[in-house]
PDB file of C-alpha atoms in Angstrom:
ATOM      1  CA  UNK Z   1       5.750  11.366  18.484  1.00  0.00           C
ATOM      2  CA  UNK Z   2       7.558  11.624  15.156  1.00  0.00           C
ATOM      3  CA  UNK Z   3       6.990  13.843  12.213  1.00  0.00           C
ATOM      4  CA  UNK Z   4       6.275  11.227   9.573  1.00  0.00           C
ATOM      5  CA  UNK Z   5       2.702  10.044   9.203  1.00  0.00           C
ATOM      6  CA  UNK Z   6       0.644   8.228   6.653  1.00  0.00           C
ATOM      7  CA  UNK Z   7      -2.526  10.200   5.564  1.00  0.00           C
ATOM      8  CA  UNK Z   8      -5.745   8.347   5.675  1.00  0.00           C
ATOM      9  CA  UNK Z   9      -7.452   7.858   2.348  1.00  0.00           C
ATOM     10  CA  UNK Z  10      -6.537   9.739  -0.817  1.00  0.00           C
ATOM     11  CA  UNK Z  11      -4.650  12.957   0.080  1.00  0.00           C
ATOM     12  CA  UNK Z  12      -3.228  15.879  -2.068  1.00  0.00           C
ATOM     13  CA  UNK Z  13       0.107  17.480  -1.121  1.00  0.00           C
ATOM     14  CA  UNK Z  14      -0.453  21.178  -0.764  1.00  0.00           C
ATOM     15  CA  UNK Z  15       3.008  21.976  -2.096  1.00  0.00           C
ATOM     16  CA  UNK Z  16       3.260  19.914  -5.317  1.00  0.00           C
ATOM     17  CA  UNK Z  17      -0.304  18.858  -5.827  1.00  0.00           C
ATOM     18  CA  UNK Z  18       0.567  15.135  -5.943  1.00  0.00           C
ATOM     19  CA  UNK Z  19      -2.458  12.911  -4.890  1.00  0.00           C
ATOM     20  CA  UNK Z  20      -2.176   9.292  -3.711  1.00  0.00           C
ATOM     21  CA  UNK Z  21      -3.758   6.960  -1.229  1.00  0.00           C
ATOM     22  CA  UNK Z  22      -1.925   6.843   2.068  1.00  0.00           C
ATOM     23  CA  UNK Z  23       0.510   9.694   1.152  1.00  0.00           C
ATOM     24  CA  UNK Z  24       3.527   9.829   3.404  1.00  0.00           C
ATOM     25  CA  UNK Z  25       3.399  13.291   4.988  1.00  0.00           C
ATOM     26  CA  UNK Z  26       5.622  15.428   7.273  1.00  0.00           C
ATOM     27  CA  UNK Z  27       3.962  17.155  10.276  1.00  0.00           C
ATOM     28  CA  UNK Z  28       6.391  20.013  10.224  1.00  0.00           C
ATOM     29  CA  UNK Z  29       5.532  21.289   6.731  1.00  0.00           C
ATOM     30  CA  UNK Z  30       2.230  19.473   6.190  1.00  0.00           C
ATOM     31  CA  UNK Z  31       3.382  18.430   2.795  1.00  0.00           C
ATOM     32  CA  UNK Z  32       4.539  15.076   1.215  1.00  0.00           C
ATOM     33  CA  UNK Z  33       7.843  13.786   2.440  1.00  0.00           C
ATOM     34  CA  UNK Z  34       9.554  14.648  -0.893  1.00  0.00           C
ATOM     35  CA  UNK Z  35       8.423  18.332  -0.728  1.00  0.00           C
ATOM     36  CA  UNK Z  36       9.271  18.424   3.017  1.00  0.00           C
ATOM     37  CA  UNK Z  37      12.850  17.254   2.241  1.00  0.00           C
ATOM     38  CA  UNK Z  38      13.214  20.015  -0.196  1.00  0.00           C
ATOM     39  CA  UNK Z  39      11.815  22.609   2.215  1.00  0.00           C
ATOM     40  CA  UNK Z  40      13.702  21.466   5.352  1.00  0.00           C
ATOM     41  CA  UNK Z  41      16.989  20.298   3.885  1.00  0.00           C
ATOM     42  CA  UNK Z  42      19.556  19.517   6.532  1.00  0.00           C
ATOM     43  CA  UNK Z  43      17.048  19.991   9.229  1.00  0.00           C
ATOM     44  CA  UNK Z  44      15.646  16.566   8.462  1.00  0.00           C
ATOM     45  CA  UNK Z  45      18.892  15.037   9.960  1.00  0.00           C
ATOM     46  CA  UNK Z  46      17.647  15.760  13.468  1.00  0.00           C
ATOM     47  CA  UNK Z  47      14.275  14.226  12.956  1.00  0.00           C
ATOM     48  CA  UNK Z  48      13.555  11.022  14.920  1.00  0.00           C
ATOM     49  CA  UNK Z  49      11.744   9.586  11.877  1.00  0.00           C
ATOM     50  CA  UNK Z  50      14.795  10.172   9.447  1.00  0.00           C
ATOM     51  CA  UNK Z  51      15.366   6.428   8.631  1.00  0.00           C
ATOM     52  CA  UNK Z  52      11.628   5.823   8.078  1.00  0.00           C
ATOM     53  CA  UNK Z  53      11.327   8.982   6.054  1.00  0.00           C
ATOM     54  CA  UNK Z  54      14.308   7.977   3.864  1.00  0.00           C
ATOM     55  CA  UNK Z  55      12.366   4.846   2.872  1.00  0.00           C
ATOM     56  CA  UNK Z  56       9.088   6.743   2.472  1.00  0.00           C
ATOM     57  CA  UNK Z  57      10.715   9.401   0.333  1.00  0.00           C
ATOM     58  CA  UNK Z  58      12.383   6.721  -1.957  1.00  0.00           C
ATOM     59  CA  UNK Z  59       9.026   4.970  -2.351  1.00  0.00           C
ATOM     60  CA  UNK Z  60       7.197   8.323  -3.043  1.00  0.00           C
ATOM     61  CA  UNK Z  61       9.855   9.288  -5.719  1.00  0.00           C
ATOM     62  CA  UNK Z  62       9.223   5.953  -7.329  1.00  0.00           C
ATOM     63  CA  UNK Z  63       5.498   6.532  -7.184  1.00  0.00           C
ATOM     64  CA  UNK Z  64       5.810  10.053  -8.680  1.00  0.00           C
ATOM     65  CA  UNK Z  65       7.810   8.465 -11.660  1.00  0.00           C
ATOM     66  CA  UNK Z  66       4.696   6.511 -12.491  1.00  0.00           C
ATOM     67  CA  UNK Z  67       2.550   9.621 -12.666  1.00  0.00           C
ATOM     68  CA  UNK Z  68       1.178   9.062 -16.168  1.00  0.00           C
ATOM     69  CA  UNK Z  69      -0.765   6.029 -14.945  1.00  0.00           C
ATOM     70  CA  UNK Z  70      -1.299   7.163 -11.449  1.00  0.00           C
ATOM     71  CA  UNK Z  71      -4.995   7.985 -11.925  1.00  0.00           C
ATOM     72  CA  UNK Z  72      -5.643   4.185 -11.985  1.00  0.00           C
ATOM     73  CA  UNK Z  73      -3.797   3.786  -8.708  1.00  0.00           C
ATOM     74  CA  UNK Z  74      -5.751   6.694  -7.152  1.00  0.00           C
ATOM     75  CA  UNK Z  75      -9.005   5.180  -8.334  1.00  0.00           C
ATOM     76  CA  UNK Z  76      -8.043   1.790  -6.854  1.00  0.00           C
ATOM     77  CA  UNK Z  77      -7.215   3.519  -3.595  1.00  0.00           C
ATOM     78  CA  UNK Z  78     -10.640   5.334  -3.481  1.00  0.00           C
ATOM     79  CA  UNK Z  79     -12.422   1.981  -4.218  1.00  0.00           C
ATOM     80  CA  UNK Z  80     -10.479   0.096  -1.633  1.00  0.00           C
ATOM     81  CA  UNK Z  81     -11.154   2.706   0.934  1.00  0.00           C
ATOM     82  CA  UNK Z  82     -14.830   2.644   0.165  1.00  0.00           C
ATOM     83  CA  UNK Z  83     -14.980  -1.079   0.435  1.00  0.00           C
ATOM     84  CA  UNK Z  84     -13.074  -1.365   3.733  1.00  0.00           C
ATOM     85  CA  UNK Z  85     -14.711   1.605   5.486  1.00  0.00           C
ATOM     86  CA  UNK Z  86     -17.716  -0.676   6.511  1.00  0.00           C
ATOM     87  CA  UNK Z  87     -15.272  -2.962   8.251  1.00  0.00           C
ATOM     88  CA  UNK Z  88     -13.172  -0.329   9.856  1.00  0.00           C
ATOM     89  CA  UNK Z  89     -10.095  -1.647   8.062  1.00  0.00           C
ATOM     90  CA  UNK Z  90      -9.065   1.400   5.849  1.00  0.00           C
ATOM     91  CA  UNK Z  91      -5.561   1.431   7.336  1.00  0.00           C
ATOM     92  CA  UNK Z  92      -5.143  -2.156   6.316  1.00  0.00           C
ATOM     93  CA  UNK Z  93      -6.205  -1.296   2.728  1.00  0.00           C
ATOM     94  CA  UNK Z  94      -3.823   1.631   2.595  1.00  0.00           C
ATOM     95  CA  UNK Z  95      -0.880  -0.590   3.775  1.00  0.00           C
ATOM     96  CA  UNK Z  96      -1.897  -3.063   0.995  1.00  0.00           C
ATOM     97  CA  UNK Z  97      -1.850  -0.340  -1.641  1.00  0.00           C
ATOM     98  CA  UNK Z  98       1.426   1.017  -0.532  1.00  0.00           C
ATOM     99  CA  UNK Z  99       2.944  -2.343  -0.712  1.00  0.00           C
ATOM    100  CA  UNK Z 100       1.311  -3.023  -3.976  1.00  0.00           C
ATOM    101  CA  UNK Z 101       3.504  -0.445  -5.577  1.00  0.00           C
ATOM    102  CA  UNK Z 102       6.453  -2.536  -4.358  1.00  0.00           C
ATOM    103  CA  UNK Z 103       5.047  -5.404  -6.522  1.00  0.00           C
ATOM    104  CA  UNK Z 104       5.012  -3.031  -9.417  1.00  0.00           C
ATOM    105  CA  UNK Z 105       8.637  -2.140  -8.826  1.00  0.00           C
ATOM    106  CA  UNK Z 106       9.563  -5.784  -8.483  1.00  0.00           C
ATOM    107  CA  UNK Z 107       7.794  -6.693 -11.703  1.00  0.00           C
ATOM    108  CA  UNK Z 108      10.265  -4.409 -13.527  1.00  0.00           C
ATOM    109  CA  UNK Z 109      12.989  -7.057 -12.614  1.00  0.00           C
ATOM    110  CA  UNK Z 110      11.143 -10.318 -12.349  1.00  0.00           C
ATOM    111  CA  UNK Z 111       8.467 -12.409 -14.070  1.00  0.00           C
ATOM    112  CA  UNK Z 112       5.054 -12.137 -12.363  1.00  0.00           C
ATOM    113  CA  UNK Z 113       5.067 -15.894 -11.622  1.00  0.00           C
ATOM    114  CA  UNK Z 114       8.173 -15.381  -9.540  1.00  0.00           C
ATOM    115  CA  UNK Z 115       7.568 -11.854  -8.370  1.00  0.00           C
ATOM    116  CA  UNK Z 116       4.211 -12.443  -6.658  1.00  0.00           C
ATOM    117  CA  UNK Z 117       5.310 -15.129  -4.103  1.00  0.00           C
ATOM    118  CA  UNK Z 118       8.624 -13.083  -3.492  1.00  0.00           C
ATOM    119  CA  UNK Z 119       6.480  -9.964  -2.817  1.00  0.00           C
ATOM    120  CA  UNK Z 120       4.019 -11.771  -0.533  1.00  0.00           C
ATOM    121  CA  UNK Z 121       6.888 -13.163   1.464  1.00  0.00           C
ATOM    122  CA  UNK Z 122       8.679  -9.876   1.708  1.00  0.00           C
ATOM    123  CA  UNK Z 123       5.720  -7.624   2.724  1.00  0.00           C
ATOM    124  CA  UNK Z 124       3.758  -9.951   5.033  1.00  0.00           C
ATOM    125  CA  UNK Z 125       4.876 -11.120   8.420  1.00  0.00           C
ATOM    126  CA  UNK Z 126       5.901 -14.778   8.314  1.00  0.00           C
ATOM    127  CA  UNK Z 127       3.247 -15.869  10.894  1.00  0.00           C
ATOM    128  CA  UNK Z 128       0.614 -14.078   8.926  1.00  0.00           C
ATOM    129  CA  UNK Z 129       1.362 -15.908   5.711  1.00  0.00           C
ATOM    130  CA  UNK Z 130       0.870 -19.232   7.530  1.00  0.00           C
ATOM    131  CA  UNK Z 131      -2.433 -18.008   8.932  1.00  0.00           C
ATOM    132  CA  UNK Z 132      -3.802 -16.770   5.647  1.00  0.00           C
ATOM    133  CA  UNK Z 133      -3.803 -20.255   4.219  1.00  0.00           C
ATOM    134  CA  UNK Z 134      -6.240 -21.364   6.914  1.00  0.00           C
ATOM    135  CA  UNK Z 135      -8.404 -18.406   7.527  1.00  0.00           C
ATOM    136  CA  UNK Z 136     -12.029 -18.601   6.680  1.00  0.00           C
ATOM    137  CA  UNK Z 137     -13.278 -15.794   4.474  1.00  0.00           C
ATOM    138  CA  UNK Z 138     -15.464 -13.794   6.851  1.00  0.00           C
ATOM    139  CA  UNK Z 139     -15.781 -11.151   4.159  1.00  0.00           C
ATOM    140  CA  UNK Z 140     -15.349 -10.999   0.527  1.00  0.00           C
ATOM    141  CA  UNK Z 141     -13.716  -7.826  -0.705  1.00  0.00           C
ATOM    142  CA  UNK Z 142     -14.513  -7.375  -4.384  1.00  0.00           C
ATOM    143  CA  UNK Z 143     -11.981  -5.068  -6.008  1.00  0.00           C
ATOM    144  CA  UNK Z 144     -11.543  -7.043  -9.239  1.00  0.00           C
ATOM    145  CA  UNK Z 145     -12.775  -4.290 -11.603  1.00  0.00           C
ATOM    146  CA  UNK Z 146     -10.312  -1.605 -10.529  1.00  0.00           C
ATOM    147  CA  UNK Z 147      -7.669  -4.201 -10.039  1.00  0.00           C
ATOM    148  CA  UNK Z 148      -8.080  -5.182 -13.849  1.00  0.00           C
ATOM    149  CA  UNK Z 149      -7.594  -1.566 -14.709  1.00  0.00           C
ATOM    150  CA  UNK Z 150      -4.584  -1.255 -12.398  1.00  0.00           C
ATOM    151  CA  UNK Z 151      -2.922  -4.452 -13.628  1.00  0.00           C
ATOM    152  CA  UNK Z 152      -3.486  -3.454 -17.189  1.00  0.00           C
ATOM    153  CA  UNK Z 153      -1.829  -0.110 -16.618  1.00  0.00           C
ATOM    154  CA  UNK Z 154       1.136  -1.578 -14.594  1.00  0.00           C
ATOM    155  CA  UNK Z 155       1.731  -4.708 -16.631  1.00  0.00           C
ATOM    156  CA  UNK Z 156       0.594  -7.212 -13.958  1.00  0.00           C
ATOM    157  CA  UNK Z 157      -2.300  -8.915 -15.838  1.00  0.00           C
ATOM    158  CA  UNK Z 158      -3.153 -12.187 -14.323  1.00  0.00           C
ATOM    159  CA  UNK Z 159      -2.510 -11.124 -10.730  1.00  0.00           C
ATOM    160  CA  UNK Z 160      -5.953  -9.575 -10.303  1.00  0.00           C
ATOM    161  CA  UNK Z 161      -7.600 -12.597  -8.562  1.00  0.00           C
ATOM    162  CA  UNK Z 162      -4.630 -13.406  -6.365  1.00  0.00           C
ATOM    163  CA  UNK Z 163      -4.392  -9.802  -5.241  1.00  0.00           C
ATOM    164  CA  UNK Z 164      -8.156  -9.651  -4.542  1.00  0.00           C
ATOM    165  CA  UNK Z 165      -8.109 -12.939  -2.627  1.00  0.00           C
ATOM    166  CA  UNK Z 166      -5.087 -11.750  -0.670  1.00  0.00           C
ATOM    167  CA  UNK Z 167      -6.881  -8.590   0.487  1.00  0.00           C
ATOM    168  CA  UNK Z 168      -9.972 -10.559   1.333  1.00  0.00           C
ATOM    169  CA  UNK Z 169      -7.986 -12.957   3.336  1.00  0.00           C
ATOM    170  CA  UNK Z 170      -6.083 -10.136   5.158  1.00  0.00           C
ATOM    171  CA  UNK Z 171      -9.299  -8.331   6.087  1.00  0.00           C
ATOM    172  CA  UNK Z 172     -10.882 -11.661   7.208  1.00  0.00           C
ATOM    173  CA  UNK Z 173      -7.990 -12.506   9.319  1.00  0.00           C
ATOM    174  CA  UNK Z 174      -7.921  -9.056  10.871  1.00  0.00           C
ATOM    175  CA  UNK Z 175     -11.619  -9.452  11.749  1.00  0.00           C
ATOM    176  CA  UNK Z 176     -11.159 -12.889  13.175  1.00  0.00           C
ATOM    177  CA  UNK Z 177      -8.200 -11.656  15.270  1.00  0.00           C
ATOM    178  CA  UNK Z 178     -10.070  -8.310  16.139  1.00  0.00           C
ATOM    179  CA  UNK Z 179      -6.952  -6.454  15.129  1.00  0.00           C
ATOM    180  CA  UNK Z 180      -7.008  -3.724  12.517  1.00  0.00           C
ATOM    181  CA  UNK Z 181      -3.404  -2.523  12.988  1.00  0.00           C
ATOM    182  CA  UNK Z 182      -1.498  -2.978   9.666  1.00  0.00           C
ATOM    183  CA  UNK Z 183       1.801  -3.432  11.579  1.00  0.00           C
ATOM    184  CA  UNK Z 184       0.357  -6.774  12.823  1.00  0.00           C
ATOM    185  CA  UNK Z 185       0.180  -8.046   9.228  1.00  0.00           C
ATOM    186  CA  UNK Z 186       2.695  -6.067   7.150  1.00  0.00           C
ATOM    187  CA  UNK Z 187       6.355  -5.563   7.562  1.00  0.00           C
ATOM    188  CA  UNK Z 188       5.957  -1.740   7.518  1.00  0.00           C
ATOM    189  CA  UNK Z 189       8.991   0.250   6.474  1.00  0.00           C
ATOM    190  CA  UNK Z 190      10.668  -2.619   4.568  1.00  0.00           C
TER     191      UNK Z 190
END
């Protein structure tokens, strides 16, 4: 078992006080990966999760750079967690939220009309994208209100409905397939 893990729900790093949904943590220090890197230094080179941790630390540094608007992201995370607990799909929601920050980063370089399809193709497995088009909506996850606040803060207005529909379709597909493992649907660590 490696040292890198993703915390369930919204968690606060006991070292820096940073809070986020699905925070990437280190088992050795019990802190976020960025703080763990600072504490452990060169000892991280021997960790079996070093490559995955590199990606996680880069993503967390980006997330920390957005801190002035992070309350909206945390609120969205709490709402998504609350909505998906009844279906036992919280991990799927956390993976969605973490990948959502990748969309925010992509929107810094691309127009949203181009960024959204690129993002979907890059974060979801190819076979999943094909199935999402045909999946019947078994559940309807409604996160439009917190998504509006999120999209207003992160300049992605107009993507609220597609993002809400995407999460509903992912949860529906996972229920139809009886598989709640996010790695079945997302290209994790990409």
